[in-house]
């Protein structure tokens, strides 16, 4: 008899986006002439930068010619891309990351989801609330949690992000072994400063814990005082892994390319307390289960590091940041407390009401779709998330409608 992994039954069915879709379709049916503006999901709308498109075409042309054709590439990614990343994203900012500490992949979603499988099931896991759901659900699937009671899984230490702590969770009162952090944050748009991040690094060093640092939105950081990488913090290379993605910095959500960074200095332990290289473990896992990102896609990603590519990527992110600024200022003018939107594409808005009620209000009065904060965890109740990923015209129209109708 084929039996299932019963932990899958503990997963909470995510009705969030299907409930949103149902409400939107009901509204559209009763208002057929109204154009709905979607500021709910975190998917980009602008095309790939010209430098990427040219490199992508060139990669395809090489694949079409027998003399330049390539089959399987290195599982960890081509050296040309790893070297560009290590130099531009880390060494140039004072973080001593070597080329072979970069692992190219097809997404930060898979990497942040898969990483937990390197660890035993009895480790103590700390996960933010509200949260990008992948971190939580993959630990549930792996059997690291108990039952779901009152909106929370037994066995997980929830790191609460609230107005009181400026949406930067406090260090856990109970010792933990694996810590998920995400800055700039999805869904709150909050950022973390050097001192606060150092406190987490110190905590991990003191507890022999590991931080999984999701920096998928790093390219939105414009405040030069903020760290872009956890490896800018002294000692982090021994206790942290960083996840990055070209999804938002290069418009690659449909093209797929990301990377994970693990220093050779990072150590994890067996039950006898013997230290092992985390990089070697991930290398083993990556080479066993993954066969590399396609050559043309890696060529396109590498083009983001050319002078034109850098300028175009910045312009792309600036476009969304302009939307974010407009959303934040419009909602603030209406008297709502907002976080994010200055170094992040998300604006987290205190709706002063039930998340879903505020969702209904925006949809019914303004024809604007947001994401109810309650869908990201218990601490999201009362909030909504607006995303800057849409055209400037649509964002302007959305804010005009909200101002006129609320
Ligand atoms: N991490 C966070 C916090 C995200 O919000 C997202 C996408 O929305 C991802 C990772 C996924 O990135 P990728 O497109 O590289 O899989």
mmCIF file of C-alpha atoms and ligand atoms in Angstrom:
data_model
loop_
_atom_site.group_PDB
_atom_site.id
_atom_site.type_symbol
_atom_site.label_atom_id
_atom_site.label_comp_id
_atom_site.label_asym_id
_atom_site.label_seq_id
_atom_site.Cartn_x
_atom_site.Cartn_y
_atom_site.Cartn_z
ATOM 1 C CA UNK A 1 0.000 0.000 0.000
ATOM 2 C CA UNK A 2 1.330 3.387 -0.926
ATOM 3 C CA UNK A 3 1.034 5.639 2.105
ATOM 4 C CA UNK A 4 1.336 9.394 2.120
ATOM 5 C CA UNK A 5 3.457 11.817 4.076
ATOM 6 C CA UNK A 6 0.853 12.586 6.711
ATOM 7 C CA UNK A 7 2.396 15.912 7.559
ATOM 8 C CA UNK A 8 0.844 17.227 4.332
ATOM 9 C CA UNK A 9 -2.537 16.890 6.048
ATOM 10 C CA UNK A 10 -1.480 19.448 8.638
ATOM 11 C CA UNK A 11 -1.004 22.113 5.960
ATOM 12 C CA UNK A 12 -3.673 24.769 6.036
ATOM 13 C CA UNK A 13 -5.354 25.032 2.668
ATOM 14 C CA UNK A 14 -4.408 28.452 1.404
ATOM 15 C CA UNK A 15 -7.703 29.976 0.385
ATOM 16 C CA UNK A 16 -6.180 33.438 0.278
ATOM 17 C CA UNK A 17 -5.658 33.910 -3.455
ATOM 18 C CA UNK A 18 -8.651 31.762 -4.486
ATOM 19 C CA UNK A 19 -10.919 33.728 -2.120
ATOM 20 C CA UNK A 20 -9.561 36.943 -3.590
ATOM 21 C CA UNK A 21 -10.173 35.635 -7.118
ATOM 22 C CA UNK A 22 -13.774 34.665 -6.250
ATOM 23 C CA UNK A 23 -14.559 38.061 -4.763
ATOM 24 C CA UNK A 24 -12.985 39.829 -7.733
ATOM 25 C CA UNK A 25 -14.938 37.774 -10.244
ATOM 26 C CA UNK A 26 -18.220 38.348 -8.364
ATOM 27 C CA UNK A 27 -17.525 42.086 -8.324
ATOM 28 C CA UNK A 28 -16.665 42.104 -12.047
ATOM 29 C CA UNK A 29 -19.918 40.321 -12.894
ATOM 30 C CA UNK A 30 -22.002 42.902 -11.091
ATOM 31 C CA UNK A 31 -19.863 45.790 -12.393
ATOM 32 C CA UNK A 32 -19.034 44.733 -15.969
ATOM 33 C CA UNK A 33 -17.966 48.225 -17.023
ATOM 34 C CA UNK A 34 -15.599 48.841 -14.131
ATOM 35 C CA UNK A 35 -11.908 48.248 -14.805
ATOM 36 C CA UNK A 36 -10.453 46.455 -11.769
ATOM 37 C CA UNK A 37 -6.905 47.504 -10.766
ATOM 38 C CA UNK A 38 -4.868 44.718 -9.223
ATOM 39 C CA UNK A 39 -2.333 45.721 -6.576
ATOM 40 C CA UNK A 40 -2.516 42.382 -4.832
ATOM 41 C CA UNK A 41 0.153 40.016 -6.052
ATOM 42 C CA UNK A 42 3.920 40.425 -6.166
ATOM 43 C CA UNK A 43 4.495 39.787 -9.853
ATOM 44 C CA UNK A 44 6.341 42.219 -12.092
ATOM 45 C CA UNK A 45 4.653 43.818 -15.092
ATOM 46 C CA UNK A 46 7.532 45.469 -17.007
ATOM 47 C CA UNK A 47 9.477 43.595 -19.728
ATOM 48 C CA UNK A 48 13.047 42.342 -19.370
ATOM 49 C CA UNK A 49 15.705 45.082 -19.673
ATOM 50 C CA UNK A 50 17.120 45.477 -23.219
ATOM 51 C CA UNK A 51 20.603 44.282 -22.133
ATOM 52 C CA UNK A 52 19.077 41.003 -20.911
ATOM 53 C CA UNK A 53 17.026 40.523 -24.043
ATOM 54 C CA UNK A 54 20.114 40.958 -26.268
ATOM 55 C CA UNK A 55 22.126 38.490 -24.158
ATOM 56 C CA UNK A 56 19.205 36.052 -24.057
ATOM 57 C CA UNK A 57 18.990 36.150 -27.902
ATOM 58 C CA UNK A 58 22.734 35.651 -28.155
ATOM 59 C CA UNK A 59 22.508 32.644 -25.815
ATOM 60 C CA UNK A 60 19.797 31.100 -27.971
ATOM 61 C CA UNK A 61 21.850 31.770 -31.134
ATOM 62 C CA UNK A 62 24.806 29.945 -29.547
ATOM 63 C CA UNK A 63 22.554 26.989 -28.742
ATOM 64 C CA UNK A 64 21.465 26.923 -32.404
ATOM 65 C CA UNK A 65 25.024 26.507 -33.721
ATOM 66 C CA UNK A 66 26.856 23.192 -33.421
ATOM 67 C CA UNK A 67 30.182 24.887 -32.692
ATOM 68 C CA UNK A 68 28.810 26.826 -29.683
ATOM 69 C CA UNK A 69 26.022 24.496 -28.568
ATOM 70 C CA UNK A 70 26.065 23.505 -24.872
ATOM 71 C CA UNK A 71 24.475 20.558 -23.122
ATOM 72 C CA UNK A 72 24.375 20.165 -19.352
ATOM 73 C CA UNK A 73 26.130 22.991 -17.612
ATOM 74 C CA UNK A 74 27.640 22.957 -14.112
ATOM 75 C CA UNK A 75 24.856 22.318 -11.576
ATOM 76 C CA UNK A 76 26.058 25.248 -9.460
ATOM 77 C CA UNK A 77 25.919 27.653 -12.416
ATOM 78 C CA UNK A 78 28.376 28.910 -15.026
ATOM 79 C CA UNK A 79 31.544 30.478 -13.681
ATOM 80 C CA UNK A 80 30.930 33.653 -15.724
ATOM 81 C CA UNK A 81 27.760 34.365 -13.707
ATOM 82 C CA UNK A 82 29.038 33.220 -10.302
ATOM 83 C CA UNK A 83 32.104 35.463 -10.650
ATOM 84 C CA UNK A 84 30.016 38.511 -11.585
ATOM 85 C CA UNK A 85 27.682 37.976 -8.630
ATOM 86 C CA UNK A 86 30.444 37.426 -6.082
ATOM 87 C CA UNK A 87 32.333 40.522 -7.240
ATOM 88 C CA UNK A 88 29.448 42.954 -7.783
ATOM 89 C CA UNK A 89 26.969 41.952 -5.087
ATOM 90 C CA UNK A 90 29.397 41.031 -2.301
ATOM 91 C CA UNK A 91 33.133 41.772 -2.618
ATOM 92 C CA UNK A 92 32.480 45.308 -3.879
ATOM 93 C CA UNK A 93 30.493 45.887 -0.658
ATOM 94 C CA UNK A 94 33.193 44.492 1.609
ATOM 95 C CA UNK A 95 31.716 40.998 2.003
ATOM 96 C CA UNK A 96 34.411 38.383 1.336
ATOM 97 C CA UNK A 97 32.349 35.941 -0.726
ATOM 98 C CA UNK A 98 34.146 33.673 -3.201
ATOM 99 C CA UNK A 99 32.811 32.673 -6.622
ATOM 100 C CA UNK A 100 32.324 29.044 -5.583
ATOM 101 C CA UNK A 101 30.177 30.076 -2.631
ATOM 102 C CA UNK A 102 27.427 31.102 -5.082
ATOM 103 C CA UNK A 103 24.849 28.504 -6.192
ATOM 104 C CA UNK A 104 22.729 29.517 -9.184
ATOM 105 C CA UNK A 105 19.173 28.177 -9.190
ATOM 106 C CA UNK A 106 15.794 28.646 -10.820
ATOM 107 C CA UNK A 107 14.267 30.529 -7.911
ATOM 108 C CA UNK A 108 14.499 31.786 -4.361
ATOM 109 C CA UNK A 109 11.167 30.079 -3.722
ATOM 110 C CA UNK A 110 12.648 26.623 -4.352
ATOM 111 C CA UNK A 111 15.861 27.470 -2.504
ATOM 112 C CA UNK A 112 14.168 28.869 0.625
ATOM 113 C CA UNK A 113 11.722 25.954 0.508
ATOM 114 C CA UNK A 114 14.299 23.227 -0.069
ATOM 115 C CA UNK A 115 16.982 24.371 2.323
ATOM 116 C CA UNK A 116 15.347 22.987 5.472
ATOM 117 C CA UNK A 117 15.810 19.411 4.238
ATOM 118 C CA UNK A 118 19.486 19.554 5.249
ATOM 119 C CA UNK A 119 18.494 19.609 8.925
ATOM 120 C CA UNK A 120 17.090 17.085 11.346
ATOM 121 C CA UNK A 121 13.385 17.090 12.121
ATOM 122 C CA UNK A 122 13.851 17.910 15.793
ATOM 123 C CA UNK A 123 15.535 21.307 15.368
ATOM 124 C CA UNK A 124 13.717 24.323 16.831
ATOM 125 C CA UNK A 125 12.563 26.635 14.059
ATOM 126 C CA UNK A 126 11.774 30.363 14.298
ATOM 127 C CA UNK A 127 9.559 31.858 11.607
ATOM 128 C CA UNK A 128 8.314 35.438 11.224
ATOM 129 C CA UNK A 129 4.641 36.364 11.546
ATOM 130 C CA UNK A 130 3.442 37.724 9.126
ATOM 131 C CA UNK A 131 5.454 35.613 6.688
ATOM 132 C CA UNK A 132 6.120 34.609 3.094
ATOM 133 C CA UNK A 133 4.323 31.228 3.535
ATOM 134 C CA UNK A 134 7.010 29.024 1.910
ATOM 135 C CA UNK A 135 9.215 28.956 5.039
ATOM 136 C CA UNK A 136 6.401 27.719 7.246
ATOM 137 C CA UNK A 137 4.732 25.249 4.897
ATOM 138 C CA UNK A 138 7.962 23.469 3.958
ATOM 139 C CA UNK A 139 8.751 22.893 7.640
ATOM 140 C CA UNK A 140 5.226 21.563 8.152
ATOM 141 C CA UNK A 141 5.708 19.178 5.214
ATOM 142 C CA UNK A 142 8.988 17.979 6.732
ATOM 143 C CA UNK A 143 7.258 17.114 10.022
ATOM 144 C CA UNK A 144 8.832 19.817 12.189
ATOM 145 C CA UNK A 145 5.528 21.006 13.616
ATOM 146 C CA UNK A 146 2.655 19.706 15.654
ATOM 147 C CA UNK A 147 -1.010 20.420 15.046
ATOM 148 C CA UNK A 148 -2.475 23.731 13.886
ATOM 149 C CA UNK A 149 -4.185 25.276 16.900
ATOM 150 C CA UNK A 150 -5.717 28.763 17.089
ATOM 151 C CA UNK A 151 -4.042 29.852 13.894
ATOM 152 C CA UNK A 152 -0.561 28.583 14.779
ATOM 153 C CA UNK A 153 1.473 25.399 14.467
ATOM 154 C CA UNK A 154 2.658 23.796 17.684
ATOM 155 C CA UNK A 155 6.421 23.575 17.854
ATOM 156 C CA UNK A 156 7.189 26.708 15.816
ATOM 157 C CA UNK A 157 8.582 29.824 17.486
ATOM 158 C CA UNK A 158 6.757 32.717 15.856
ATOM 159 C CA UNK A 159 8.740 35.929 15.468
ATOM 160 C CA UNK A 160 6.082 38.600 15.721
ATOM 161 C CA UNK A 161 6.438 41.704 13.577
ATOM 162 C CA UNK A 162 4.167 44.397 14.901
ATOM 163 C CA UNK A 163 3.899 48.171 15.022
ATOM 164 C CA UNK A 164 5.374 48.026 18.546
ATOM 165 C CA UNK A 165 8.671 46.579 17.293
ATOM 166 C CA UNK A 166 8.659 48.554 13.990
ATOM 167 C CA UNK A 167 8.079 45.261 12.186
ATOM 168 C CA UNK A 168 11.502 43.903 13.135
ATOM 169 C CA UNK A 169 11.004 40.867 15.377
ATOM 170 C CA UNK A 170 12.725 40.671 18.754
ATOM 171 C CA UNK A 171 15.219 37.893 19.482
ATOM 172 C CA UNK A 172 13.367 34.775 20.669
ATOM 173 C CA UNK A 173 12.958 34.213 24.389
ATOM 174 C CA UNK A 174 13.270 30.449 23.837
ATOM 175 C CA UNK A 175 16.449 29.094 22.195
ATOM 176 C CA UNK A 176 16.056 28.244 18.496
ATOM 177 C CA UNK A 177 18.317 26.556 15.940
ATOM 178 C CA UNK A 178 17.036 27.706 12.549
ATOM 179 C CA UNK A 179 15.884 31.296 11.964
ATOM 180 C CA UNK A 180 14.159 32.670 8.885
ATOM 181 C CA UNK A 181 14.543 36.391 8.254
ATOM 182 C CA UNK A 182 13.420 38.374 5.208
ATOM 183 C CA UNK A 183 14.486 41.996 4.573
ATOM 184 C CA UNK A 184 13.246 44.061 2.812
ATOM 185 C CA UNK A 185 10.244 42.160 4.075
ATOM 186 C CA UNK A 186 7.410 40.508 2.259
ATOM 187 C CA UNK A 187 4.659 41.311 3.227
ATOM 188 C CA UNK A 188 5.398 44.308 5.503
ATOM 189 C CA UNK A 189 7.979 46.155 3.372
ATOM 190 C CA UNK A 190 10.028 46.816 6.527
ATOM 191 C CA UNK A 191 13.834 46.946 6.407
ATOM 192 C CA UNK A 192 16.504 46.100 8.957
ATOM 193 C CA UNK A 193 19.472 48.232 10.015
ATOM 194 C CA UNK A 194 23.017 47.050 10.696
ATOM 195 C CA UNK A 195 22.687 47.082 14.482
ATOM 196 C CA UNK A 196 19.471 45.048 14.520
ATOM 197 C CA UNK A 197 20.863 42.579 12.016
ATOM 198 C CA UNK A 198 24.074 42.283 14.017
ATOM 199 C CA UNK A 199 21.993 41.303 17.061
ATOM 200 C CA UNK A 200 20.610 38.361 15.067
ATOM 201 C CA UNK A 201 24.060 37.351 13.839
ATOM 202 C CA UNK A 202 25.402 37.492 17.399
ATOM 203 C CA UNK A 203 22.436 35.433 18.597
ATOM 204 C CA UNK A 204 23.147 32.773 15.965
ATOM 205 C CA UNK A 205 26.849 32.694 16.878
ATOM 206 C CA UNK A 206 26.066 32.344 20.582
ATOM 207 C CA UNK A 207 23.509 29.569 20.032
ATOM 208 C CA UNK A 208 25.222 27.687 17.171
ATOM 209 C CA UNK A 209 22.082 28.524 15.212
ATOM 210 C CA UNK A 210 21.703 29.249 11.494
ATOM 211 C CA UNK A 211 19.987 32.235 9.847
ATOM 212 C CA UNK A 212 18.315 31.795 6.473
ATOM 213 C CA UNK A 213 18.296 35.372 5.173
ATOM 214 C CA UNK A 214 15.923 36.004 2.270
ATOM 215 C CA UNK A 215 17.113 39.102 0.412
ATOM 216 C CA UNK A 216 14.874 38.664 -2.639
ATOM 217 C CA UNK A 217 14.016 42.404 -2.508
ATOM 218 C CA UNK A 218 17.546 43.706 -1.891
ATOM 219 C CA UNK A 219 17.538 45.737 -5.125
ATOM 220 C CA UNK A 220 14.822 48.003 -3.687
ATOM 221 C CA UNK A 221 17.120 49.299 -0.945
ATOM 222 C CA UNK A 222 17.979 52.914 -1.684
ATOM 223 C CA UNK A 223 18.907 54.039 1.841
ATOM 224 C CA UNK A 224 22.691 53.672 1.840
ATOM 225 C CA UNK A 225 22.766 53.129 5.634
ATOM 226 C CA UNK A 226 20.904 49.829 5.277
ATOM 227 C CA UNK A 227 22.829 46.589 4.705
ATOM 228 C CA UNK A 228 22.022 44.919 1.407
ATOM 229 C CA UNK A 229 23.495 41.616 2.443
ATOM 230 C CA UNK A 230 23.729 39.858 5.783
ATOM 231 C CA UNK A 231 27.378 39.185 4.858
ATOM 232 C CA UNK A 232 28.096 42.879 5.403
ATOM 233 C CA UNK A 233 27.747 42.043 9.116
ATOM 234 C CA UNK A 234 30.925 40.763 10.744
ATOM 235 C CA UNK A 235 30.860 37.027 11.434
ATOM 236 C CA UNK A 236 27.666 36.387 9.452
ATOM 237 C CA UNK A 237 29.506 34.125 6.993
ATOM 238 C CA UNK A 238 29.825 31.563 9.817
ATOM 239 C CA UNK A 239 26.117 31.458 10.690
ATOM 240 C CA UNK A 240 24.035 32.623 7.733
ATOM 241 C CA UNK A 241 22.886 31.677 4.264
ATOM 242 C CA UNK A 242 21.576 34.341 1.878
ATOM 243 C CA UNK A 243 18.969 33.940 -0.845
ATOM 244 C CA UNK A 244 18.762 36.362 -3.751
ATOM 245 C CA UNK A 245 16.690 36.472 -6.900
ATOM 246 C CA UNK A 246 16.665 38.202 -10.296
ATOM 247 C CA UNK A 247 12.851 38.030 -10.266
ATOM 248 C CA UNK A 248 12.342 41.605 -9.176
ATOM 249 C CA UNK A 249 15.739 43.233 -9.949
ATOM 250 C CA UNK A 250 15.685 42.010 -13.556
ATOM 251 C CA UNK A 251 12.005 41.229 -14.149
ATOM 252 C CA UNK A 252 12.805 37.487 -14.172
ATOM 253 C CA UNK A 253 9.654 36.112 -12.497
ATOM 254 C CA UNK A 254 8.816 34.252 -15.717
ATOM 255 C CA UNK A 255 12.423 33.721 -16.858
ATOM 256 C CA UNK A 256 13.597 32.138 -13.566
ATOM 257 C CA UNK A 257 17.035 32.727 -12.128
ATOM 258 C CA UNK A 258 18.168 33.184 -8.529
ATOM 259 C CA UNK A 259 21.073 32.251 -6.282
ATOM 260 C CA UNK A 260 22.001 31.091 -2.806
ATOM 261 C CA UNK A 261 25.192 32.101 -1.004
ATOM 262 C CA UNK A 262 26.926 29.874 1.553
ATOM 263 C CA UNK A 263 30.387 30.645 2.839
ATOM 264 C CA UNK A 264 32.910 27.835 3.274
ATOM 265 C CA UNK A 265 33.237 29.082 6.850
ATOM 266 C CA UNK A 266 29.639 28.192 7.734
ATOM 267 C CA UNK A 267 29.375 25.177 10.048
ATOM 268 C CA UNK A 268 26.477 22.953 11.118
ATOM 269 C CA UNK A 269 26.631 20.067 13.563
ATOM 270 C CA UNK A 270 25.906 16.344 13.813
ATOM 271 C CA UNK A 271 24.263 14.838 16.939
ATOM 272 C CA UNK A 272 27.733 14.350 18.461
ATOM 273 C CA UNK A 273 28.481 18.050 18.096
ATOM 274 C CA UNK A 274 31.011 17.519 15.290
ATOM 275 C CA UNK A 275 31.106 20.448 12.871
ATOM 276 C CA UNK A 276 30.404 20.036 9.139
ATOM 277 C CA UNK A 277 30.582 22.384 6.177
ATOM 278 C CA UNK A 278 27.102 23.612 5.257
ATOM 279 C CA UNK A 279 28.332 24.585 1.799
ATOM 280 C CA UNK A 280 29.412 20.978 1.123
ATOM 281 C CA UNK A 281 26.039 19.637 2.255
ATOM 282 C CA UNK A 282 24.116 22.037 0.026
ATOM 283 C CA UNK A 283 26.491 21.320 -2.859
ATOM 284 C CA UNK A 284 25.709 17.613 -2.476
ATOM 285 C CA UNK A 285 21.979 18.250 -2.356
ATOM 286 C CA UNK A 286 22.046 20.713 -5.270
ATOM 287 C CA UNK A 287 24.066 18.397 -7.558
ATOM 288 C CA UNK A 288 21.877 15.417 -6.683
ATOM 289 C CA UNK A 289 18.529 17.076 -7.285
ATOM 290 C CA UNK A 290 19.184 19.914 -9.724
ATOM 291 C CA UNK A 291 20.711 20.078 -13.192
ATOM 292 C CA UNK A 292 21.386 23.743 -13.592
ATOM 293 C CA UNK A 293 19.684 26.814 -15.037
ATOM 294 C CA UNK A 294 19.618 27.049 -18.842
ATOM 295 C CA UNK A 295 22.562 28.721 -20.567
ATOM 296 C CA UNK A 296 20.579 31.522 -22.276
ATOM 297 C CA UNK A 297 18.919 32.426 -18.954
ATOM 298 C CA UNK A 298 22.295 32.632 -17.207
ATOM 299 C CA UNK A 299 23.607 34.777 -20.081
ATOM 300 C CA UNK A 300 20.601 37.077 -19.640
ATOM 301 C CA UNK A 301 21.219 37.274 -15.868
ATOM 302 C CA UNK A 302 24.920 38.033 -16.416
ATOM 303 C CA UNK A 303 23.931 40.958 -18.654
ATOM 304 C CA UNK A 304 22.416 42.648 -15.590
ATOM 305 C CA UNK A 305 25.996 43.227 -14.404
ATOM 306 C CA UNK A 306 27.152 45.088 -17.539
ATOM 307 C CA UNK A 307 27.165 48.901 -17.239
ATOM 308 C CA UNK A 308 23.979 49.108 -19.354
ATOM 309 C CA UNK A 309 22.414 46.209 -17.478
ATOM 310 C CA UNK A 310 23.072 47.853 -14.104
ATOM 311 C CA UNK A 311 21.538 51.120 -15.273
ATOM 312 C CA UNK A 312 18.509 49.351 -16.759
ATOM 313 C CA UNK A 313 17.946 47.239 -13.651
ATOM 314 C CA UNK A 314 18.086 50.352 -11.494
ATOM 315 C CA UNK A 315 15.639 52.100 -13.789
ATOM 316 C CA UNK A 316 13.297 49.101 -13.607
ATOM 317 C CA UNK A 317 13.329 49.020 -9.812
ATOM 318 C CA UNK A 318 13.018 52.830 -9.672
ATOM 319 C CA UNK A 319 9.847 52.546 -11.734
ATOM 320 C CA UNK A 320 8.229 50.334 -9.093
ATOM 321 C CA UNK A 321 9.632 52.458 -6.263
ATOM 322 C CA UNK A 322 7.913 55.488 -7.779
ATOM 323 C CA UNK A 323 4.632 53.548 -7.655
ATOM 324 C CA UNK A 324 5.370 52.525 -4.067
ATOM 325 C CA UNK A 325 6.017 56.129 -3.032
ATOM 326 C CA UNK A 326 2.754 57.238 -4.586
ATOM 327 C CA UNK A 327 0.791 54.484 -2.805
ATOM 328 C CA UNK A 328 2.387 55.238 0.541
ATOM 329 C CA UNK A 329 1.841 58.973 0.301
ATOM 330 C CA UNK A 330 -1.780 58.599 -0.881
ATOM 331 C CA UNK A 331 -2.679 56.173 1.914
ATOM 332 C CA UNK A 332 -0.838 58.254 4.529
ATOM 333 C CA UNK A 333 -2.682 61.376 3.388
ATOM 334 C CA UNK A 334 -5.917 59.497 4.009
ATOM 335 C CA UNK A 335 -4.745 58.949 7.574
ATOM 336 C CA UNK A 336 -3.661 55.313 7.385
ATOM 337 C CA UNK A 337 -0.494 54.162 9.133
ATOM 338 C CA UNK A 338 1.857 52.693 6.519
ATOM 339 C CA UNK A 339 5.143 50.792 6.576
ATOM 340 C CA UNK A 340 7.380 49.949 3.613
ATOM 341 C CA UNK A 341 7.289 51.350 0.121
ATOM 342 C CA UNK A 342 10.498 53.393 0.468
ATOM 343 C CA UNK A 343 13.069 50.585 0.249
ATOM 344 C CA UNK A 344 10.585 47.873 -0.705
ATOM 345 C CA UNK A 345 7.844 47.242 -3.276
ATOM 346 C CA UNK A 346 5.201 46.513 -0.631
ATOM 347 C CA UNK A 347 3.197 48.891 1.503
ATOM 348 C CA UNK A 348 1.704 47.432 4.683
ATOM 349 C CA UNK A 349 -1.300 49.435 5.704
ATOM 350 C CA UNK A 350 -3.130 49.422 9.017
ATOM 351 C CA UNK A 351 -6.728 49.338 7.832
ATOM 352 C CA UNK A 352 -8.035 49.900 11.360
ATOM 353 C CA UNK A 353 -10.523 47.134 10.579
ATOM 354 C CA UNK A 354 -10.724 43.448 9.842
ATOM 355 C CA UNK A 355 -8.351 42.694 6.907
ATOM 356 C CA UNK A 356 -11.104 41.235 4.759
ATOM 357 C CA UNK A 357 -13.512 44.090 5.502
ATOM 358 C CA UNK A 358 -10.896 46.549 4.288
ATOM 359 C CA UNK A 359 -10.290 44.360 1.233
ATOM 360 C CA UNK A 360 -14.064 44.460 0.466
ATOM 361 C CA UNK A 361 -14.167 48.208 0.952
ATOM 362 C CA UNK A 362 -11.318 48.831 -1.517
ATOM 363 C CA UNK A 363 -12.811 46.465 -4.063
ATOM 364 C CA UNK A 364 -16.406 47.632 -3.815
ATOM 365 C CA UNK A 365 -15.809 51.366 -3.525
ATOM 366 C CA UNK A 366 -12.691 51.758 -5.685
ATOM 367 C CA UNK A 367 -12.392 48.587 -7.793
ATOM 368 C CA UNK A 368 -8.879 48.052 -6.370
ATOM 369 C CA UNK A 369 -7.556 44.647 -5.325
ATOM 370 C CA UNK A 370 -5.184 44.343 -2.363
ATOM 371 C CA UNK A 371 -4.047 41.357 -0.267
ATOM 372 C CA UNK A 372 -5.593 40.979 3.195
ATOM 373 C CA UNK A 373 -2.815 40.847 5.792
ATOM 374 C CA UNK A 374 -4.511 38.044 7.734
ATOM 375 C CA UNK A 375 -3.475 35.701 4.900
ATOM 376 C CA UNK A 376 0.188 36.067 5.976
ATOM 377 C CA UNK A 377 -0.281 35.114 9.623
ATOM 378 C CA UNK A 378 -2.017 36.091 12.808
ATOM 379 C CA UNK A 379 -0.045 39.335 13.157
ATOM 380 C CA UNK A 380 -1.296 40.387 9.713
ATOM 381 C CA UNK A 381 -4.862 40.734 10.971
ATOM 382 C CA UNK A 382 -6.043 44.340 10.619
ATOM 383 C CA UNK A 383 -3.569 45.076 7.800
ATOM 384 C CA UNK A 384 -3.612 44.958 4.027
ATOM 385 C CA UNK A 385 -0.676 44.744 1.610
ATOM 386 C CA UNK A 386 -0.579 46.891 -1.506
ATOM 387 C CA UNK A 387 1.990 46.001 -4.134
ATOM 388 C CA UNK A 388 3.813 48.475 -6.365
ATOM 389 C CA UNK A 389 3.987 45.992 -9.244
ATOM 390 C CA UNK A 390 1.757 47.556 -11.876
ATOM 391 C CA UNK A 391 1.959 50.427 -14.340
ATOM 392 C CA UNK A 392 2.320 53.958 -12.968
ATOM 393 C CA UNK A 393 -0.906 54.958 -14.733
ATOM 394 C CA UNK A 394 -2.872 52.182 -13.070
ATOM 395 C CA UNK A 395 -1.387 52.885 -9.655
ATOM 396 C CA UNK A 396 -2.228 56.604 -10.068
ATOM 397 C CA UNK A 397 -5.770 55.762 -11.111
ATOM 398 C CA UNK A 398 -6.120 53.338 -8.160
ATOM 399 C CA UNK A 399 -5.015 55.986 -5.668
ATOM 400 C CA UNK A 400 -7.318 58.590 -7.243
ATOM 401 C CA UNK A 401 -10.262 56.224 -6.903
ATOM 402 C CA UNK A 402 -9.391 55.359 -3.297
ATOM 403 C CA UNK A 403 -9.088 59.049 -2.397
ATOM 404 C CA UNK A 404 -12.447 59.823 -3.988
ATOM 405 C CA UNK A 405 -14.331 56.922 -2.492
ATOM 406 C CA UNK A 406 -13.037 56.238 1.030
HETATM 407 N N1 LIG B 1 11.258 35.254 -1.329
HETATM 408 C C1 LIG B 1 10.304 36.183 -1.126
HETATM 409 C C2 LIG B 1 10.267 36.892 0.174
HETATM 410 C C3 LIG B 1 9.358 36.455 -2.112
HETATM 411 O O1 LIG B 1 8.393 37.357 -1.898
HETATM 412 C C4 LIG B 1 9.423 35.758 -3.347
HETATM 413 C C5 LIG B 1 8.470 35.999 -4.434
HETATM 414 O O2 LIG B 1 7.473 36.630 -4.352
HETATM 415 C C6 LIG B 1 10.414 34.805 -3.488
HETATM 416 C C7 LIG B 1 11.325 34.572 -2.482
HETATM 417 C C8 LIG B 1 10.479 33.976 -4.733
HETATM 418 O O3 LIG B 1 11.423 34.396 -5.607
HETATM 419 P P1 LIG B 1 11.686 33.617 -6.971
HETATM 420 O O4 LIG B 1 10.826 34.259 -8.022
HETATM 421 O O5 LIG B 1 13.143 33.777 -7.204
HETATM 422 O O6 LIG B 1 11.302 32.172 -6.767
#
